[in-house]
Amino acid sequence: MAETEAIEQALAVRDLGALRDLAFQPGGYGQDDGLRLHCWGALVGVDFESLPPLDVASAAETSSHGDRSTVAKDVNRSLWAAGERRGWSEKVRNKRRRALARVVNATFDESQHYYQGFHDVAAVVLDVSGFHPAGERRALAICRALARRRLSDACKKDFADVSTALKLLPPLIHALDGELGQILFRPHDPEFALLLEPLWALSWAVTLFAHNVDDRASLFVLWDRLLAAPPCFSLYVGAALVAHNRESLIATAMEDDAAPFLHGALSKLPGLTSGPAAWDAIATSARRLLSTTPPARAVARAPRRLRSYLIPVRDVVRTPYFGRAAPDGPVLLSVASSAPDAAPPRRRNRRRRRRDDQPLAIVPARRQRVVIARRFSVAVALAAILGGLVTENALLRAFL
């Protein structure tokens, strides 16, 4: 378990790098919900000390989003597992459902769309902050931060960006376990085509596993890691979760008419994975995979048979070049942190400077023209390769 003193010190100086490292210690941020809430707030860019005065009930009443009826239906079906686990009476459960509805309604406005599953996210935050006015206020601040950044793909008018981001799962699973990837993802087999569109992982991404993991302690520690990592980390955790359960999945794949059963088995994996040790191993594997295989590299190294399927992902993770901005894409594919770090120190210019007493080197004009021409040819070649206009082999044949 991470040392409480180390966490408090990192919070005091707003050292997000230290907080992110501490999240991956065994036990994450420990068992103190108040300390965990402050860590989550720092990681998503919320400072509880500077929050403006706000009445959550009034904010919920005046919110202009148009999905109130959907929110009411979802909230009325929620908090069953938490209530049974803690022995809540029906009266207590209904009171806390009203608090949940207030936070969810106050989170959204006309520029964002509520989606089914966000109430699970808000329920986790409220469970940590507390079902009381001060807790609702803090939960609202975190929920707004999540809806505007980390989960913003799902808060749009459709799930197009979420669907694009989920396509990264097959190459990530291939990177972790090539044999398992070969068994699960078969583009030329019509029965297995459904697995290539990973809707079985939709709730993992849009609820940060809140809809799928019932064990409170495991879910909180998993959230410590998810919020400490870039938005794309939920996909990496999903890939590591699949690889962690390789034996059962391979056994299912060997059965007759396996594809439909595999779809169901994949969607149920989080609920079947229990215990801190299992989730620690999954998070460690996911973090290692992210460090060695970021999204662009995962797509570039994907098997050839998946290349056409990955075109939408490739177009948004491709490295920009020659000052061209990267295309707008799903936040779920982002490797940037949700909360800004302190400004990095300025890099020193390490180029050697000519001393005043050092004579100038005179380069003949013809030699200057040759150097400029060679540099221009190399720049054109690199631009062609990075832009996908020609392959490296074709370019070598042209030059040779």
mmCIF file of C-alpha atoms in Angstrom:
data_model
loop_
_atom_site.group_PDB
_atom_site.id
_atom_site.type_symbol
_atom_site.label_atom_id
_atom_site.label_comp_id
_atom_site.label_asym_id
_atom_site.label_seq_id
_atom_site.Cartn_x
_atom_site.Cartn_y
_atom_site.Cartn_z
ATOM 1 C CA MET A 1 0.000 0.000 0.000
ATOM 2 C CA ALA A 2 1.283 3.457 -0.834
ATOM 3 C CA GLU A 3 2.563 5.346 2.190
ATOM 4 C CA THR A 4 0.038 7.904 3.405
ATOM 5 C CA GLU A 5 2.793 10.419 4.150
ATOM 6 C CA ALA A 6 4.134 10.197 0.604
ATOM 7 C CA ILE A 7 0.654 10.750 -0.840
ATOM 8 C CA GLU A 8 -0.009 13.729 1.419
ATOM 9 C CA GLN A 9 3.332 15.262 0.532
ATOM 10 C CA ALA A 10 2.687 14.848 -3.201
ATOM 11 C CA LEU A 11 -0.729 16.471 -2.779
ATOM 12 C CA ALA A 12 0.704 19.349 -0.758
ATOM 13 C CA VAL A 13 3.135 20.349 -3.514
ATOM 14 C CA ARG A 14 0.830 19.250 -6.351
ATOM 15 C CA ASP A 15 3.412 16.754 -7.612
ATOM 16 C CA LEU A 16 1.319 14.915 -10.197
ATOM 17 C CA GLY A 17 4.229 12.773 -11.327
ATOM 18 C CA ALA A 18 4.659 11.384 -7.830
ATOM 19 C CA LEU A 19 0.896 10.879 -7.476
ATOM 20 C CA ARG A 20 0.809 8.884 -10.699
ATOM 21 C CA ASP A 21 3.630 6.642 -9.552
ATOM 22 C CA LEU A 22 2.022 6.117 -6.134
ATOM 23 C CA ALA A 23 -1.222 5.015 -7.796
ATOM 24 C CA PHE A 24 0.564 1.927 -9.132
ATOM 25 C CA GLN A 25 1.858 0.847 -5.752
ATOM 26 C CA PRO A 26 0.047 -2.186 -4.265
ATOM 27 C CA GLY A 27 -3.241 -0.917 -2.865
ATOM 28 C CA GLY A 28 -3.182 2.326 -4.838
ATOM 29 C CA TYR A 29 -4.052 5.296 -2.629
ATOM 30 C CA GLY A 30 -4.968 3.114 0.335
ATOM 31 C CA GLN A 31 -8.249 2.834 2.239
ATOM 32 C CA ASP A 32 -8.841 6.464 3.227
ATOM 33 C CA ASP A 33 -11.670 7.701 0.987
ATOM 34 C CA GLY A 34 -10.970 11.348 1.823
ATOM 35 C CA LEU A 35 -7.345 11.047 0.735
ATOM 36 C CA ARG A 36 -8.335 9.123 -2.379
ATOM 37 C CA LEU A 37 -10.864 11.809 -3.342
ATOM 38 C CA HIS A 38 -8.211 14.542 -3.150
ATOM 39 C CA CYS A 39 -5.891 12.411 -5.287
ATOM 40 C CA TRP A 40 -8.611 11.907 -7.909
ATOM 41 C CA GLY A 41 -9.375 15.620 -7.887
ATOM 42 C CA ALA A 42 -5.719 16.514 -8.459
ATOM 43 C CA LEU A 43 -5.410 13.979 -11.284
ATOM 44 C CA VAL A 44 -8.415 15.375 -13.189
ATOM 45 C CA GLY A 45 -7.476 19.018 -12.543
ATOM 46 C CA VAL A 46 -9.899 19.874 -9.710
ATOM 47 C CA ASP A 47 -8.810 21.921 -6.688
ATOM 48 C CA PHE A 48 -11.433 21.490 -3.974
ATOM 49 C CA GLU A 49 -10.098 24.450 -2.006
ATOM 50 C CA SER A 50 -10.866 26.884 -4.828
ATOM 51 C CA LEU A 51 -14.300 25.583 -5.844
ATOM 52 C CA PRO A 52 -16.857 28.405 -6.154
ATOM 53 C CA PRO A 53 -19.976 28.261 -3.953
ATOM 54 C CA LEU A 54 -22.522 26.042 -5.637
ATOM 55 C CA ASP A 55 -25.837 24.486 -4.686
ATOM 56 C CA VAL A 56 -25.975 21.160 -6.510
ATOM 57 C CA ALA A 57 -29.770 20.928 -6.289
ATOM 58 C CA SER A 58 -30.187 24.341 -7.944
ATOM 59 C CA ALA A 59 -27.607 23.467 -10.604
ATOM 60 C CA ALA A 60 -29.493 20.252 -11.357
ATOM 61 C CA GLU A 61 -32.809 22.102 -11.632
ATOM 62 C CA THR A 62 -31.447 24.744 -14.005
ATOM 63 C CA SER A 63 -29.391 22.373 -16.144
ATOM 64 C CA SER A 64 -30.485 22.573 -19.772
ATOM 65 C CA HIS A 65 -29.594 19.088 -21.033
ATOM 66 C CA GLY A 66 -32.460 17.160 -22.585
ATOM 67 C CA ASP A 67 -31.965 13.689 -21.148
ATOM 68 C CA ARG A 68 -33.627 13.984 -17.746
ATOM 69 C CA SER A 69 -36.071 11.146 -18.347
ATOM 70 C CA THR A 70 -33.216 8.799 -19.280
ATOM 71 C CA VAL A 71 -31.272 9.862 -16.201
ATOM 72 C CA ALA A 72 -34.300 9.148 -13.994
ATOM 73 C CA LYS A 73 -34.740 5.644 -15.439
ATOM 74 C CA ASP A 74 -31.052 4.790 -15.082
ATOM 75 C CA VAL A 75 -30.788 6.122 -11.534
ATOM 76 C CA ASN A 76 -33.906 4.194 -10.450
ATOM 77 C CA ARG A 77 -32.141 0.992 -11.508
ATOM 78 C CA SER A 78 -28.866 1.851 -9.757
ATOM 79 C CA LEU A 79 -27.200 1.307 -6.370
ATOM 80 C CA TRP A 80 -28.634 -2.189 -5.898
ATOM 81 C CA ALA A 81 -25.275 -3.909 -5.391
ATOM 82 C CA ALA A 82 -23.939 -1.126 -3.154
ATOM 83 C CA GLY A 83 -27.116 -1.181 -1.074
ATOM 84 C CA GLU A 84 -27.062 -4.940 -0.597
ATOM 85 C CA ARG A 85 -23.373 -4.902 0.250
ATOM 86 C CA ARG A 86 -23.846 -2.267 2.947
ATOM 87 C CA GLY A 87 -27.293 -3.191 4.160
ATOM 88 C CA TRP A 88 -29.070 0.009 3.083
ATOM 89 C CA SER A 89 -32.783 0.197 3.675
ATOM 90 C CA GLU A 90 -35.058 1.120 0.801
ATOM 91 C CA LYS A 91 -35.434 4.594 2.290
ATOM 92 C CA VAL A 92 -31.644 5.127 2.401
ATOM 93 C CA ARG A 93 -31.220 3.783 -1.133
ATOM 94 C CA ASN A 94 -33.867 6.138 -2.527
ATOM 95 C CA LYS A 95 -32.330 9.095 -0.714
ATOM 96 C CA ARG A 96 -28.960 8.332 -2.246
ATOM 97 C CA ARG A 97 -30.506 7.830 -5.650
ATOM 98 C CA ARG A 98 -31.860 11.371 -5.443
ATOM 99 C CA ALA A 99 -28.349 12.627 -4.637
ATOM 100 C CA LEU A 100 -27.010 10.668 -7.612
ATOM 101 C CA ALA A 101 -29.661 12.157 -9.922
ATOM 102 C CA ARG A 102 -28.769 15.677 -8.765
ATOM 103 C CA VAL A 103 -25.074 15.186 -9.516
ATOM 104 C CA VAL A 104 -25.694 13.623 -12.931
ATOM 105 C CA ASN A 105 -28.200 16.280 -14.039
ATOM 106 C CA ALA A 106 -25.941 19.104 -12.844
ATOM 107 C CA THR A 107 -22.996 17.650 -14.792
ATOM 108 C CA PHE A 108 -24.475 18.153 -18.257
ATOM 109 C CA ASP A 109 -25.605 21.145 -20.282
ATOM 110 C CA GLU A 110 -26.848 21.723 -23.820
ATOM 111 C CA SER A 111 -23.340 21.232 -25.268
ATOM 112 C CA GLN A 112 -23.061 17.665 -23.959
ATOM 113 C CA HIS A 113 -25.175 14.538 -24.101
ATOM 114 C CA TYR A 114 -25.812 12.217 -21.191
ATOM 115 C CA TYR A 115 -25.240 8.565 -22.033
ATOM 116 C CA GLN A 116 -26.403 5.426 -20.273
ATOM 117 C CA GLY A 117 -23.529 4.410 -18.054
ATOM 118 C CA PHE A 118 -22.443 7.812 -16.809
ATOM 119 C CA HIS A 119 -24.642 7.281 -13.752
ATOM 120 C CA ASP A 120 -22.306 4.361 -12.873
ATOM 121 C CA VAL A 121 -19.347 6.760 -13.078
ATOM 122 C CA ALA A 122 -21.065 9.325 -10.857
ATOM 123 C CA ALA A 123 -22.046 6.607 -8.371
ATOM 124 C CA VAL A 124 -18.385 5.640 -7.896
ATOM 125 C CA VAL A 125 -17.364 9.252 -7.301
ATOM 126 C CA LEU A 126 -20.231 9.803 -4.857
ATOM 127 C CA ASP A 127 -19.362 6.594 -3.045
ATOM 128 C CA VAL A 128 -15.916 8.053 -2.328
ATOM 129 C CA SER A 129 -16.958 11.673 -1.698
ATOM 130 C CA GLY A 130 -20.000 10.810 0.418
ATOM 131 C CA PHE A 131 -23.765 11.186 -0.059
ATOM 132 C CA HIS A 132 -24.061 14.547 1.679
ATOM 133 C CA PRO A 133 -24.112 18.170 0.410
ATOM 134 C CA ALA A 134 -20.346 18.716 0.613
ATOM 135 C CA GLY A 135 -19.756 15.320 -0.996
ATOM 136 C CA GLU A 136 -22.210 16.072 -3.803
ATOM 137 C CA ARG A 137 -20.414 19.353 -4.516
ATOM 138 C CA ARG A 138 -17.040 17.653 -4.786
ATOM 139 C CA ALA A 139 -18.451 14.761 -6.787
ATOM 140 C CA LEU A 140 -20.001 17.226 -9.235
ATOM 141 C CA ALA A 141 -16.641 18.932 -9.795
ATOM 142 C CA ILE A 142 -14.967 15.617 -10.622
ATOM 143 C CA CYS A 143 -17.855 14.416 -12.804
ATOM 144 C CA ARG A 144 -17.776 17.630 -14.832
ATOM 145 C CA ALA A 145 -14.026 17.269 -15.309
ATOM 146 C CA LEU A 146 -14.448 13.661 -16.488
ATOM 147 C CA ALA A 147 -17.306 14.541 -18.869
ATOM 148 C CA ARG A 148 -15.373 17.420 -20.443
ATOM 149 C CA ARG A 149 -12.111 15.579 -20.990
ATOM 150 C CA ARG A 150 -11.537 11.889 -20.274
ATOM 151 C CA LEU A 151 -15.063 10.734 -21.163
ATOM 152 C CA SER A 152 -15.910 13.486 -23.655
ATOM 153 C CA ASP A 153 -16.024 11.032 -26.599
ATOM 154 C CA ALA A 154 -19.080 9.386 -25.072
ATOM 155 C CA CYS A 155 -20.752 12.741 -24.313
ATOM 156 C CA LYS A 156 -21.130 13.615 -27.985
ATOM 157 C CA LYS A 157 -24.272 13.103 -30.051
ATOM 158 C CA ASP A 158 -23.147 9.578 -31.003
ATOM 159 C CA PHE A 159 -20.503 7.005 -30.112
ATOM 160 C CA ALA A 160 -18.573 7.303 -33.384
ATOM 161 C CA ASP A 161 -15.320 8.347 -31.688
ATOM 162 C CA VAL A 162 -15.738 5.670 -29.022
ATOM 163 C CA SER A 163 -16.201 3.021 -31.726
ATOM 164 C CA THR A 164 -13.071 4.233 -33.504
ATOM 165 C CA ALA A 165 -11.034 4.104 -30.302
ATOM 166 C CA LEU A 166 -12.225 0.579 -29.466
ATOM 167 C CA LYS A 167 -10.672 -0.655 -32.722
ATOM 168 C CA LEU A 168 -7.298 -0.312 -30.985
ATOM 169 C CA LEU A 169 -8.081 -3.340 -28.770
ATOM 170 C CA PRO A 170 -7.288 -6.111 -31.324
ATOM 171 C CA PRO A 171 -3.758 -4.829 -32.120
ATOM 172 C CA LEU A 172 -3.093 -4.293 -28.401
ATOM 173 C CA ILE A 173 -4.135 -7.871 -27.653
ATOM 174 C CA HIS A 174 -1.930 -9.036 -30.526
ATOM 175 C CA ALA A 175 0.977 -7.103 -29.017
ATOM 176 C CA LEU A 176 0.467 -8.831 -25.655
ATOM 177 C CA ASP A 177 -0.333 -12.324 -26.879
ATOM 178 C CA GLY A 178 0.031 -13.070 -30.578
ATOM 179 C CA GLU A 179 -1.431 -16.572 -30.314
ATOM 180 C CA LEU A 180 -4.554 -15.319 -28.530
ATOM 181 C CA GLY A 181 -4.956 -12.484 -31.041
ATOM 182 C CA GLN A 182 -4.710 -14.980 -33.902
ATOM 183 C CA ILE A 183 -7.487 -17.075 -32.369
ATOM 184 C CA LEU A 184 -9.876 -14.230 -31.508
ATOM 185 C CA PHE A 185 -9.574 -11.913 -34.497
ATOM 186 C CA ARG A 186 -10.140 -13.508 -37.899
ATOM 187 C CA PRO A 187 -11.105 -10.856 -40.487
ATOM 188 C CA HIS A 188 -11.834 -13.460 -43.183
ATOM 189 C CA ASP A 189 -14.164 -15.552 -41.009
ATOM 190 C CA PRO A 190 -17.713 -14.059 -41.115
ATOM 191 C CA GLU A 191 -18.624 -15.670 -37.792
ATOM 192 C CA PHE A 192 -15.765 -13.894 -36.015
ATOM 193 C CA ALA A 193 -16.305 -10.504 -37.686
ATOM 194 C CA LEU A 194 -18.340 -9.337 -34.693
ATOM 195 C CA LEU A 195 -15.326 -9.650 -32.385
ATOM 196 C CA LEU A 196 -13.380 -7.178 -34.558
ATOM 197 C CA GLU A 197 -15.890 -4.478 -33.613
ATOM 198 C CA PRO A 198 -15.235 -4.630 -29.854
ATOM 199 C CA LEU A 199 -18.652 -3.610 -28.594
ATOM 200 C CA TRP A 200 -18.016 -6.222 -25.918
ATOM 201 C CA ALA A 201 -15.671 -3.642 -24.370
ATOM 202 C CA LEU A 202 -17.941 -0.604 -24.761
ATOM 203 C CA SER A 203 -18.933 -0.379 -21.096
ATOM 204 C CA TRP A 204 -15.296 -0.769 -20.027
ATOM 205 C CA ALA A 205 -14.345 2.415 -21.857
ATOM 206 C CA VAL A 206 -17.365 4.629 -21.167
ATOM 207 C CA THR A 207 -17.781 3.739 -17.476
ATOM 208 C CA LEU A 208 -14.115 3.125 -16.589
ATOM 209 C CA PHE A 209 -15.158 -0.422 -15.604
ATOM 210 C CA ALA A 210 -17.642 0.939 -13.013
ATOM 211 C CA HIS A 211 -20.480 -0.981 -14.680
ATOM 212 C CA ASN A 212 -18.558 -4.249 -14.685
ATOM 213 C CA VAL A 213 -16.533 -4.569 -11.457
ATOM 214 C CA ASP A 214 -18.662 -5.169 -8.361
ATOM 215 C CA ASP A 215 -15.856 -5.449 -5.822
ATOM 216 C CA ARG A 216 -15.594 -1.952 -4.310
ATOM 217 C CA ALA A 217 -11.955 -2.190 -3.163
ATOM 218 C CA SER A 218 -10.722 -3.545 -6.516
ATOM 219 C CA LEU A 219 -12.684 -0.923 -8.466
ATOM 220 C CA PHE A 220 -11.338 1.989 -6.406
ATOM 221 C CA VAL A 221 -7.728 0.870 -6.826
ATOM 222 C CA LEU A 222 -8.345 0.350 -10.553
ATOM 223 C CA TRP A 223 -9.676 3.914 -10.751
ATOM 224 C CA ASP A 224 -6.522 5.140 -8.982
ATOM 225 C CA ARG A 225 -4.534 3.732 -11.903
ATOM 226 C CA LEU A 226 -6.961 4.794 -14.652
ATOM 227 C CA LEU A 227 -7.064 8.430 -13.511
ATOM 228 C CA ALA A 228 -3.284 8.492 -13.010
ATOM 229 C CA ALA A 229 -2.715 7.385 -16.604
ATOM 230 C CA PRO A 230 -3.656 8.887 -20.004
ATOM 231 C CA PRO A 231 -7.230 8.418 -21.290
ATOM 232 C CA CYS A 232 -6.148 5.573 -23.572
ATOM 233 C CA PHE A 233 -5.131 3.504 -20.539
ATOM 234 C CA SER A 234 -8.621 2.015 -20.169
ATOM 235 C CA LEU A 235 -8.063 0.298 -23.549
ATOM 236 C CA TYR A 236 -4.704 -1.018 -22.380
ATOM 237 C CA VAL A 237 -6.297 -2.367 -19.195
ATOM 238 C CA GLY A 238 -8.925 -4.035 -21.387
ATOM 239 C CA ALA A 239 -6.253 -5.690 -23.527
ATOM 240 C CA ALA A 240 -4.356 -6.859 -20.427
ATOM 241 C CA LEU A 241 -7.615 -8.201 -18.964
ATOM 242 C CA VAL A 242 -8.233 -10.285 -22.088
ATOM 243 C CA ALA A 243 -4.671 -11.643 -22.056
ATOM 244 C CA HIS A 244 -4.970 -12.387 -18.327
ATOM 245 C CA ASN A 245 -7.896 -14.723 -19.114
ATOM 246 C CA ARG A 246 -6.294 -16.365 -22.158
ATOM 247 C CA GLU A 247 -6.793 -19.967 -21.032
ATOM 248 C CA SER A 248 -10.559 -19.729 -20.599
ATOM 249 C CA LEU A 249 -10.935 -17.790 -23.857
ATOM 250 C CA ILE A 250 -8.891 -20.297 -25.854
ATOM 251 C CA ALA A 251 -10.957 -23.125 -24.377
ATOM 252 C CA THR A 252 -14.166 -21.347 -25.441
ATOM 253 C CA ALA A 253 -12.763 -20.716 -28.929
ATOM 254 C CA MET A 254 -12.195 -24.456 -29.429
ATOM 255 C CA GLU A 255 -15.912 -25.217 -29.054
ATOM 256 C CA ASP A 256 -18.373 -25.465 -31.937
ATOM 257 C CA ASP A 257 -20.016 -22.168 -32.976
ATOM 258 C CA ALA A 258 -17.605 -20.398 -30.637
ATOM 259 C CA ALA A 259 -17.940 -16.813 -31.926
ATOM 260 C CA PRO A 260 -21.213 -15.836 -30.130
ATOM 261 C CA PHE A 261 -20.005 -17.456 -26.917
ATOM 262 C CA LEU A 262 -16.688 -15.615 -27.157
ATOM 263 C CA HIS A 263 -18.500 -12.290 -27.460
ATOM 264 C CA GLY A 264 -20.383 -12.998 -24.236
ATOM 265 C CA ALA A 265 -17.313 -14.359 -22.472
ATOM 266 C CA LEU A 266 -15.273 -11.267 -23.336
ATOM 267 C CA SER A 267 -17.948 -8.859 -22.087
ATOM 268 C CA LYS A 268 -18.141 -10.687 -18.741
ATOM 269 C CA LEU A 269 -14.390 -10.793 -18.035
ATOM 270 C CA PRO A 270 -14.262 -7.856 -15.544
ATOM 271 C CA GLY A 271 -16.979 -9.370 -13.378
ATOM 272 C CA LEU A 272 -15.204 -12.742 -13.353
ATOM 273 C CA THR A 273 -11.868 -11.203 -12.347
ATOM 274 C CA SER A 274 -11.715 -10.668 -8.612
ATOM 275 C CA GLY A 275 -9.097 -9.940 -6.025
ATOM 276 C CA PRO A 276 -6.484 -7.187 -5.689
ATOM 277 C CA ALA A 277 -3.676 -9.454 -6.883
ATOM 278 C CA ALA A 278 -5.362 -10.116 -10.240
ATOM 279 C CA TRP A 279 -6.076 -6.446 -10.894
ATOM 280 C CA ASP A 280 -2.551 -5.461 -9.794
ATOM 281 C CA ALA A 281 -1.136 -7.871 -12.365
ATOM 282 C CA ILE A 282 -3.482 -6.558 -15.056
ATOM 283 C CA ALA A 283 -2.646 -2.902 -14.331
ATOM 284 C CA THR A 284 1.098 -3.640 -14.295
ATOM 285 C CA SER A 285 0.863 -5.453 -17.630
ATOM 286 C CA ALA A 286 -1.201 -2.597 -19.119
ATOM 287 C CA ARG A 287 1.277 0.025 -17.925
ATOM 288 C CA ARG A 288 4.197 -1.909 -19.391
ATOM 289 C CA LEU A 289 2.370 -2.280 -22.696
ATOM 290 C CA LEU A 290 1.634 1.457 -22.848
ATOM 291 C CA SER A 291 5.293 2.296 -22.261
ATOM 292 C CA THR A 292 6.511 -0.036 -25.029
ATOM 293 C CA THR A 293 3.607 0.116 -27.478
ATOM 294 C CA PRO A 294 1.741 3.445 -27.631
ATOM 295 C CA PRO A 295 -1.284 3.615 -29.968
ATOM 296 C CA ALA A 296 0.649 4.654 -33.088
ATOM 297 C CA ARG A 297 3.145 1.817 -32.665
ATOM 298 C CA ALA A 298 0.399 -0.727 -31.930
ATOM 299 C CA VAL A 299 -1.304 0.168 -35.215
ATOM 300 C CA ALA A 300 1.968 0.184 -37.168
ATOM 301 C CA ARG A 301 2.915 -3.275 -35.874
ATOM 302 C CA ALA A 302 -0.515 -4.853 -36.271
ATOM 303 C CA PRO A 303 -0.739 -7.995 -38.436
ATOM 304 C CA ARG A 304 -1.216 -7.309 -42.125
ATOM 305 C CA ARG A 305 -4.638 -8.958 -42.112
ATOM 306 C CA LEU A 306 -5.906 -6.216 -39.742
ATOM 307 C CA ARG A 307 -4.496 -3.232 -41.660
ATOM 308 C CA SER A 308 -7.644 -2.297 -43.592
ATOM 309 C CA TYR A 309 -9.758 -2.628 -40.465
ATOM 310 C CA LEU A 310 -7.425 -0.226 -38.615
ATOM 311 C CA ILE A 311 -7.484 2.604 -41.184
ATOM 312 C CA PRO A 312 -9.753 4.873 -39.041
ATOM 313 C CA VAL A 313 -7.420 4.474 -36.059
ATOM 314 C CA ARG A 314 -4.255 4.917 -38.120
ATOM 315 C CA ASP A 315 -5.496 8.224 -39.481
ATOM 316 C CA VAL A 316 -5.816 9.769 -36.000
ATOM 317 C CA VAL A 317 -2.733 8.297 -34.266
ATOM 318 C CA ARG A 318 -0.263 8.889 -37.104
ATOM 319 C CA THR A 319 2.654 11.084 -36.072
ATOM 320 C CA PRO A 320 2.321 14.624 -37.508
ATOM 321 C CA TYR A 321 5.185 15.929 -39.599
ATOM 322 C CA PHE A 322 6.517 19.197 -41.032
ATOM 323 C CA GLY A 323 4.379 21.330 -38.743
ATOM 324 C CA ARG A 324 1.127 19.698 -39.803
ATOM 325 C CA ALA A 325 -1.203 19.347 -36.834
ATOM 326 C CA ALA A 326 -2.407 15.908 -35.891
ATOM 327 C CA PRO A 327 -6.047 15.364 -36.947
ATOM 328 C CA ASP A 328 -8.692 15.636 -34.280
ATOM 329 C CA GLY A 329 -9.498 12.215 -32.936
ATOM 330 C CA PRO A 330 -10.988 10.372 -30.011
ATOM 331 C CA VAL A 331 -9.772 11.449 -26.580
ATOM 332 C CA LEU A 332 -9.782 7.726 -25.745
ATOM 333 C CA LEU A 333 -6.734 7.373 -28.015
ATOM 334 C CA SER A 334 -4.887 10.209 -26.290
ATOM 335 C CA VAL A 335 -1.593 9.548 -24.509
ATOM 336 C CA ALA A 336 -1.671 13.017 -22.924
ATOM 337 C CA SER A 337 -2.537 13.353 -19.256
ATOM 338 C CA SER A 338 -5.942 14.715 -18.274
ATOM 339 C CA ALA A 339 -4.450 17.237 -15.849
ATOM 340 C CA PRO A 340 -1.596 19.516 -16.910
ATOM 341 C CA ASP A 341 1.779 18.965 -15.348
ATOM 342 C CA ALA A 342 4.024 21.775 -14.245
ATOM 343 C CA ALA A 343 5.827 23.444 -17.135
ATOM 344 C CA PRO A 344 8.895 21.363 -18.066
ATOM 345 C CA PRO A 345 12.296 22.981 -17.609
ATOM 346 C CA ARG A 346 13.678 24.709 -20.658
ATOM 347 C CA ARG A 347 16.166 22.615 -22.540
ATOM 348 C CA ARG A 348 19.615 24.045 -22.831
ATOM 349 C CA ASN A 349 20.893 24.704 -26.296
ATOM 350 C CA ARG A 350 23.728 22.232 -26.536
ATOM 351 C CA ARG A 351 24.989 23.360 -29.936
ATOM 352 C CA ARG A 352 28.545 24.556 -29.874
ATOM 353 C CA ARG A 353 28.791 28.283 -30.306
ATOM 354 C CA ARG A 354 31.652 29.902 -32.170
ATOM 355 C CA ARG A 355 33.954 31.883 -29.909
ATOM 356 C CA ASP A 356 34.802 35.434 -30.883
ATOM 357 C CA ASP A 357 38.442 34.488 -31.454
ATOM 358 C CA GLN A 358 37.577 31.425 -33.538
ATOM 359 C CA PRO A 359 38.052 31.954 -37.306
ATOM 360 C CA LEU A 360 35.069 31.480 -39.605
ATOM 361 C CA ALA A 361 35.086 28.359 -41.771
ATOM 362 C CA ILE A 362 34.666 29.346 -45.429
ATOM 363 C CA VAL A 363 32.668 26.766 -47.417
ATOM 364 C CA PRO A 364 32.901 26.990 -51.215
ATOM 365 C CA ALA A 365 29.662 27.959 -52.944
ATOM 366 C CA ARG A 366 29.538 24.711 -54.982
ATOM 367 C CA ARG A 367 29.869 22.645 -51.807
ATOM 368 C CA GLN A 368 27.036 24.632 -50.185
ATOM 369 C CA ARG A 369 24.728 23.842 -53.114
ATOM 370 C CA VAL A 370 25.502 20.098 -52.871
ATOM 371 C CA VAL A 371 24.791 20.005 -49.117
ATOM 372 C CA ILE A 372 21.510 21.907 -49.531
ATOM 373 C CA ALA A 373 20.389 19.594 -52.367
ATOM 374 C CA ARG A 374 21.135 16.464 -50.334
ATOM 375 C CA ARG A 375 19.279 17.776 -47.298
ATOM 376 C CA PHE A 376 16.292 18.691 -49.455
ATOM 377 C CA SER A 377 16.202 15.168 -50.982
ATOM 378 C CA VAL A 378 16.239 13.547 -47.550
ATOM 379 C CA ALA A 379 13.451 15.851 -46.339
ATOM 380 C CA VAL A 380 11.274 14.991 -49.358
ATOM 381 C CA ALA A 381 11.900 11.270 -48.834
ATOM 382 C CA LEU A 382 10.955 11.413 -45.150
ATOM 383 C CA ALA A 383 7.814 13.421 -45.920
ATOM 384 C CA ALA A 384 6.750 10.839 -48.509
ATOM 385 C CA ILE A 385 7.266 7.910 -46.122
ATOM 386 C CA LEU A 386 5.550 9.544 -43.136
ATOM 387 C CA GLY A 387 2.674 10.733 -45.263
ATOM 388 C CA GLY A 388 2.067 7.214 -46.515
ATOM 389 C CA LEU A 389 2.505 8.263 -50.136
ATOM 390 C CA VAL A 390 5.140 5.612 -50.938
ATOM 391 C CA THR A 391 6.703 2.699 -49.130
ATOM 392 C CA GLU A 392 10.316 2.609 -48.036
ATOM 393 C CA ASN A 393 11.106 -0.174 -50.542
ATOM 394 C CA ALA A 394 9.607 1.772 -53.446
ATOM 395 C CA LEU A 395 11.575 4.843 -52.478
ATOM 396 C CA LEU A 396 14.829 2.878 -52.301
ATOM 397 C CA ARG A 397 14.203 1.439 -55.771
ATOM 398 C CA ALA A 398 13.597 4.939 -57.117
ATOM 399 C CA PHE A 399 16.874 6.243 -55.681
ATOM 400 C CA LEU A 400 18.927 3.195 -56.638
#
